[in-house]
Short mmCIF file of C-alpha atoms in Angstrom, two decimals:
data_model
loop_
_atom_site.label_atom_id
_atom_site.label_comp_id
_atom_site.label_asym_id
_atom_site.label_seq_id
_atom_site.Cartn_x
_atom_site.Cartn_y
_atom_site.Cartn_z
CA UNK L 1167 21.59 19.59 -10.66
CA UNK L 1168 25.07 21.17 -10.66
CA UNK L 1169 26.44 18.26 -12.68
CA UNK L 1170 23.65 18.61 -15.25
CA UNK L 1171 24.28 22.36 -15.48
CA UNK L 1172 27.98 21.77 -16.11
CA UNK L 1173 27.24 19.23 -18.83
CA UNK L 1174 24.69 21.58 -20.41
CA UNK L 1175 27.23 24.40 -20.21
CA UNK L 1176 29.95 22.35 -21.85
CA UNK L 1177 27.62 21.40 -24.68
CA UNK L 1178 26.72 25.06 -25.10
CA UNK L 1179 30.39 26.03 -24.96
CA UNK L 1180 31.17 23.63 -27.79
CA UNK L 1181 28.77 25.56 -30.00
CA UNK L 1182 29.10 29.10 -28.69
CA UNK L 1183 32.14 29.41 -26.43
CA UNK L 1184 31.46 31.23 -23.12
CA UNK L 1185 28.06 32.72 -24.05
CA UNK L 1186 27.04 29.27 -25.21
CA UNK L 1187 28.20 27.85 -21.88
CA UNK L 1188 25.90 30.23 -19.97
CA UNK L 1189 22.95 29.52 -22.23
CA UNK L 1190 23.52 25.76 -22.02
CA UNK L 1191 23.80 25.82 -18.22
CA UNK L 1192 20.66 27.95 -17.88
CA UNK L 1193 18.72 25.68 -20.23
CA UNK L 1194 19.82 22.57 -18.32
CA UNK L 1195 18.71 24.16 -15.02
CA UNK L 1196 15.35 25.12 -16.53
CA UNK L 1197 14.71 21.62 -17.88
CA UNK L 1198 15.70 19.99 -14.58
CA UNK L 1199 13.40 22.26 -12.59
CA UNK L 1200 10.57 21.54 -15.00
CA UNK L 1201 11.14 17.78 -14.71
CA UNK L 1202 11.26 18.08 -10.92
CA UNK L 1203 7.98 20.02 -10.87
CA UNK L 1204 6.33 17.40 -13.06
CA UNK L 1205 7.57 14.61 -10.78
CA UNK L 1206 6.30 16.41 -7.67
CA UNK L 1207 2.97 17.02 -9.39
CA UNK L 1208 2.70 13.37 -10.40
CA UNK L 1209 3.46 12.18 -6.85
CA UNK L 1210 0.87 14.61 -5.47
CA UNK L 1211 -1.75 13.28 -7.88
CA UNK L 1212 -0.95 9.70 -6.87
CA UNK L 1213 -1.15 10.55 -3.17
CA UNK L 1214 -4.44 12.45 -3.38
CA UNK L 1215 -5.90 9.82 -5.70
CA UNK L 1216 -4.79 7.06 -3.34
CA UNK L 1217 -6.60 8.61 -0.37
CA UNK L 1218 -9.76 9.34 -2.35
CA UNK L 1219 -10.01 5.85 -3.84
CA UNK L 1220 -9.21 4.16 -0.52
CA UNK L 1221 -12.10 5.86 1.26
CA UNK L 1222 -14.56 5.65 -1.63
CA UNK L 1223 -14.12 1.89 -1.83
CA UNK L 1224 -14.17 1.72 1.96
CA UNK L 1225 -17.61 3.33 1.95
CA UNK L 1226 -18.89 0.72 -0.50
CA UNK L 1227 -17.30 -2.09 1.49
CA UNK L 1228 -18.87 -0.95 4.75
CA UNK L 1229 -22.25 -1.03 3.02
CA UNK L 1230 -21.66 -4.55 1.65
CA UNK L 1231 -23.94 -6.06 4.28
CA UNK L 1232 -26.76 -3.65 3.37
CA UNK L 1233 -26.26 -0.84 5.88
CA UNK L 1234 -23.45 1.35 7.22
CA UNK L 1235 -23.54 1.07 11.00
CA UNK L 1236 -22.51 3.68 13.55
CA UNK L 1237 -19.54 1.46 14.43
CA UNK L 1238 -18.40 1.48 10.81
CA UNK L 1239 -18.64 5.27 10.61
CA UNK L 1240 -16.58 5.50 13.81
CA UNK L 1241 -14.12 3.08 12.24
CA UNK L 1242 -13.75 5.33 9.19
CA UNK L 1243 -13.12 8.30 11.45
CA UNK L 1244 -10.55 6.25 13.35
CA UNK L 1245 -8.84 5.61 10.01
CA UNK L 1246 -8.59 9.39 9.53
CA UNK L 1247 -6.60 9.49 12.78
CA UNK L 1248 -4.55 6.42 11.98
CA UNK L 1249 -3.54 7.83 8.59
CA UNK L 1250 -2.84 11.22 10.21
CA UNK L 1251 -4.87 13.07 7.60
CA UNK L 1252 -4.77 16.86 7.68
CA UNK L 1253 -7.98 18.91 7.56
CA UNK L 1254 -8.09 19.10 3.76
CA UNK L 1255 -7.40 15.38 3.40
CA UNK L 1256 -10.12 14.57 5.93
CA UNK L 1257 -12.68 16.51 3.95
CA UNK L 1258 -11.59 14.67 0.81
CA UNK L 1259 -11.80 11.32 2.61
CA UNK L 1260 -15.26 12.08 4.07
CA UNK L 1261 -16.64 13.09 0.68
CA UNK L 1262 -15.13 9.98 -0.91
CA UNK L 1263 -16.56 7.72 1.82
CA UNK L 1264 -20.03 9.20 1.28
CA UNK L 1265 -19.66 8.76 -2.48
CA UNK L 1266 -18.79 5.10 -1.94
CA UNK L 1267 -21.95 4.56 0.11
CA UNK L 1268 -24.23 5.92 -2.61
CA UNK L 1269 -26.50 3.60 -4.55
CA UNK L 1270 -25.02 4.54 -7.91
CA UNK L 1271 -21.38 4.07 -6.88
CA UNK L 1272 -19.45 2.16 -9.56
CA UNK L 1273 -16.96 0.01 -7.66
CA UNK L 1274 -15.29 -1.44 -10.75
CA UNK L 1275 -14.80 2.01 -12.29
CA UNK L 1276 -13.22 3.30 -9.08
CA UNK L 1277 -10.85 0.33 -8.92
CA UNK L 1278 -9.94 0.83 -12.59
CA UNK L 1279 -9.19 4.48 -11.82
CA UNK L 1280 -6.92 3.44 -8.97
CA UNK L 1281 -5.12 0.97 -11.22
CA UNK L 1282 -4.31 3.83 -13.58
CA UNK L 1283 -3.03 6.29 -10.99
CA UNK L 1284 -1.03 3.63 -9.12
CA UNK L 1285 0.71 2.43 -12.25
CA UNK L 1286 -0.38 -1.08 -11.25
CA UNK L 1287 2.52 -1.28 -8.80
CA UNK L 1288 1.99 -4.55 -6.86
CA UNK L 1289 2.96 -3.10 -3.48
CA UNK L 1290 0.51 -0.20 -3.93
CA UNK L 1291 -2.28 -2.58 -4.86
CA UNK L 1292 -1.53 -4.74 -1.82
CA UNK L 1293 -1.48 -1.69 0.46
CA UNK L 1294 -4.83 -0.61 -0.98
CA UNK L 1295 -6.33 -4.01 -0.23
CA UNK L 1296 -4.76 -3.99 3.23
CA UNK L 1297 -6.36 -0.63 4.01
CA UNK L 1298 -9.79 -2.03 3.05
CA UNK L 1299 -9.21 -5.16 5.10
CA UNK L 1300 -8.05 -3.18 8.15
CA UNK L 1301 -11.21 -1.10 8.00
CA UNK L 1302 -13.74 -3.95 7.95
CA UNK L 1303 -11.69 -6.04 10.39
CA UNK L 1304 -11.39 -3.30 12.99
CA UNK L 1305 -13.61 -5.35 15.31
CA UNK L 1306 -11.61 -8.53 14.65
CA UNK L 1307 -14.30 -10.05 12.44
CA UNK L 1308 -14.75 -10.08 8.66
CA UNK L 1309 -18.37 -10.78 7.72
CA UNK L 1310 -19.16 -13.02 4.70
CA UNK L 1311 -20.53 -10.17 2.55
CA UNK L 1312 -17.46 -8.09 3.31
CA UNK L 1313 -15.12 -10.97 2.53
CA UNK L 1314 -16.89 -11.57 -0.77
CA UNK L 1315 -16.38 -7.92 -1.73
CA UNK L 1316 -12.74 -8.07 -0.66
CA UNK L 1317 -12.32 -11.01 -3.02
CA UNK L 1318 -13.99 -8.99 -5.78
CA UNK L 1319 -11.66 -6.05 -5.11
CA UNK L 1320 -8.60 -8.32 -5.18
CA UNK L 1321 -9.63 -9.86 -8.50
CA UNK L 1322 -10.30 -6.45 -10.09
CA UNK L 1323 -6.89 -5.24 -8.99
CA UNK L 1324 -5.30 -8.32 -10.51
CA UNK L 1325 -4.25 -9.71 -7.14
CA UNK L 1326 -4.57 -13.40 -6.26
CA UNK L 1327 -7.40 -14.21 -3.86
CA UNK L 1328 -4.73 -15.66 -1.57
CA UNK L 1329 -3.93 -12.02 -0.71
CA UNK L 1330 -7.13 -11.95 1.33
CA UNK L 1331 -6.03 -15.12 3.16
CA UNK L 1332 -2.65 -13.44 3.74
CA UNK L 1333 -4.30 -10.39 5.31
CA UNK L 1334 -6.52 -12.58 7.48
CA UNK L 1335 -3.40 -14.38 8.71
CA UNK L 1336 -1.81 -11.03 9.54
CA UNK L 1337 -4.97 -9.99 11.37
CA UNK L 1338 -5.01 -13.15 13.49
CA UNK L 1339 -1.38 -12.63 14.45
CA UNK L 1340 -1.91 -8.95 15.28
CA UNK L 1341 -5.01 -9.58 17.41
CA UNK L 1342 -3.33 -12.46 19.22
CA UNK L 1343 -0.42 -10.19 20.07
CA UNK L 1344 -2.69 -7.36 21.26
CA UNK L 1345 -4.90 -9.60 23.38
CA UNK L 1346 -2.05 -11.71 24.74
CA UNK L 1347 -3.85 -14.90 23.71
CA UNK L 1348 -1.79 -18.01 22.99
CA UNK L 1349 -1.93 -19.88 19.72
CA UNK L 1350 -0.37 -23.22 18.96
CA UNK L 1351 2.96 -23.32 17.16
CA UNK L 1352 1.27 -25.11 14.27
CA UNK L 1353 -1.31 -22.31 13.90
CA UNK L 1354 1.36 -19.62 13.99
CA UNK L 1355 3.51 -21.44 11.44
CA UNK L 1356 0.57 -22.08 9.10
CA UNK L 1357 -0.34 -18.38 9.19
CA UNK L 1358 3.31 -17.41 8.68
CA UNK L 1359 3.42 -19.29 5.38
CA UNK L 1360 0.21 -17.50 4.31
CA UNK L 1361 1.69 -14.11 5.23
CA UNK L 1362 4.68 -14.77 2.99
CA UNK L 1363 2.46 -16.30 0.30
CA UNK L 1364 4.55 -19.48 0.01
CA UNK L 1365 4.00 -23.21 0.38
CA UNK L 1366 5.32 -25.13 3.43
CA UNK L 1367 7.22 -27.33 0.96
CA UNK L 1368 9.38 -24.42 -0.23
CA UNK L 1369 13.15 -24.82 0.22
CA UNK L 1370 15.10 -22.67 2.67
CA UNK L 1371 16.82 -20.85 -0.19
CA UNK L 1372 13.56 -20.08 -1.97
CA UNK L 1373 11.98 -19.04 1.34
CA UNK L 1374 14.74 -16.49 1.93
CA UNK L 1375 14.41 -15.26 -1.66
CA UNK L 1376 10.62 -14.80 -1.26
CA UNK L 1377 11.14 -12.99 2.05
CA UNK L 1378 13.72 -10.59 0.63
CA UNK L 1379 11.52 -9.87 -2.39
CA UNK L 1380 8.56 -8.99 -0.16
CA UNK L 1381 10.70 -6.77 2.05
CA UNK L 1382 12.10 -4.96 -0.99
CA UNK L 1383 8.66 -4.44 -2.55
CA UNK L 1384 7.12 -3.20 0.69
CA UNK L 1385 9.93 -1.02 2.08
CA UNK L 1386 8.24 2.19 3.37
CA UNK L 1387 10.92 4.50 1.93
CA UNK L 1388 10.68 2.90 -1.50
CA UNK L 1389 6.88 3.16 -1.48
CA UNK L 1390 7.04 6.80 -0.38
CA UNK L 1391 9.33 7.55 -3.29
CA UNK L 1392 6.75 6.07 -5.65
CA UNK L 1393 3.91 8.18 -4.27
CA UNK L 1394 2.52 6.38 -1.19
CA UNK L 1395 1.02 9.07 1.08
CA UNK L 1396 3.14 9.72 4.17
CA UNK L 1397 -0.07 9.24 6.16
CA UNK L 1398 0.00 5.54 5.22
CA UNK L 1399 3.63 4.98 6.19
CA UNK L 1400 2.63 3.41 9.51
CA UNK L 1401 0.62 0.74 7.71
CA UNK L 1402 3.57 0.04 5.41
CA UNK L 1403 5.84 -0.33 8.44
CA UNK L 1404 3.37 -2.69 10.11
CA UNK L 1405 3.32 -4.81 6.96
CA UNK L 1406 7.11 -5.17 6.89
CA UNK L 1407 7.08 -6.06 10.61
CA UNK L 1408 4.51 -8.79 9.97
CA UNK L 1409 6.56 -10.13 7.06
CA UNK L 1410 9.71 -10.24 9.20
CA UNK L 1411 7.84 -11.89 12.08
CA UNK L 1412 6.41 -14.53 9.75
CA UNK L 1413 9.87 -15.31 8.36
CA UNK L 1414 11.27 -15.65 11.90
CA UNK L 1415 8.43 -17.97 12.93
CA UNK L 1416 9.07 -20.25 9.94
CA UNK L 1417 12.83 -20.29 10.49
CA UNK L 1418 12.38 -21.20 14.16
CA UNK L 1419 9.89 -23.94 13.28
CA UNK L 1420 12.28 -25.44 10.74
CA UNK L 1421 15.22 -25.32 13.12
CA UNK L 1422 13.20 -27.06 15.84
CA UNK L 1423 12.08 -29.78 13.43
CA UNK L 1424 15.49 -30.32 11.84
#
C-alpha cells in the first residue's frame, strides 16, 4: 500500500506540487482500501456459497436412493465437525441440507449457481465433487443410485466422469490404510494411475508433469487465496497427500520393473 501511495502522491505532485502529492496519496490509499474490501467481500461470498451449495447437493445426494437414513443424517453432522463449521455456518449448512432433501429441489440449478460463484476453477469443482463423494462413502460403500448422481454432478460441473473413478481409487487407498488391510501391488498401482488421472503408458517425464500440475492446482494455500473455506483445508491437504502417495507408488513400481 505504501508504494501505491507514493506513486499516487508523485502523480498528484506533478499536477499540484505538495498539495497535489497529499491528495494523490490519499486517493491512492482510498482506492486500495476499496479494492481490498471488494476482494474480501468476494472471497466471503465464495466461501459462504461454497458451504451452502455443498450441503444442499449433499442433501439431494443422500436422498438419491429414495430416503435419507439416520446414518446419513449422522454423516452430515459428522461433516459439520470435519469441516470445523462455526455455529452460524452450521445453521446455514443444516438449512441447505434440508433444502436439498426437498421434493422440489433443482439440482441442476444449484450446480449452475456453484459454477458461477466458483468461477469454474477446476480445483474448486474437484473439491466440491470430493466433498459429495466423501459424504456418501462415509461407510466405505457407494450405492448405485448415489454413484449415478455423482456422475450427473460431475457432468454438470464439466468434469470428466473419470473424476468419480479417481475419487473411488482414493477411497480404496484411504480405507485400506485405516483398516490395515493389504492390497496387491498391482491393485495399488492401478488405483495410483486413476488418482493422477493418467494412463499407465504415460512417459516418466509426462508423469512428473501431470503430478506437478495436480499439486499446483490443489495446493491448500493457493485454494484458500481463491476463496476455499478454511474449514475445508483439511480435505484439500488430504487430497494433496493422496496425489503424492499415488505418484510415489507409481515411481516405485516403475523402478522395480525397470
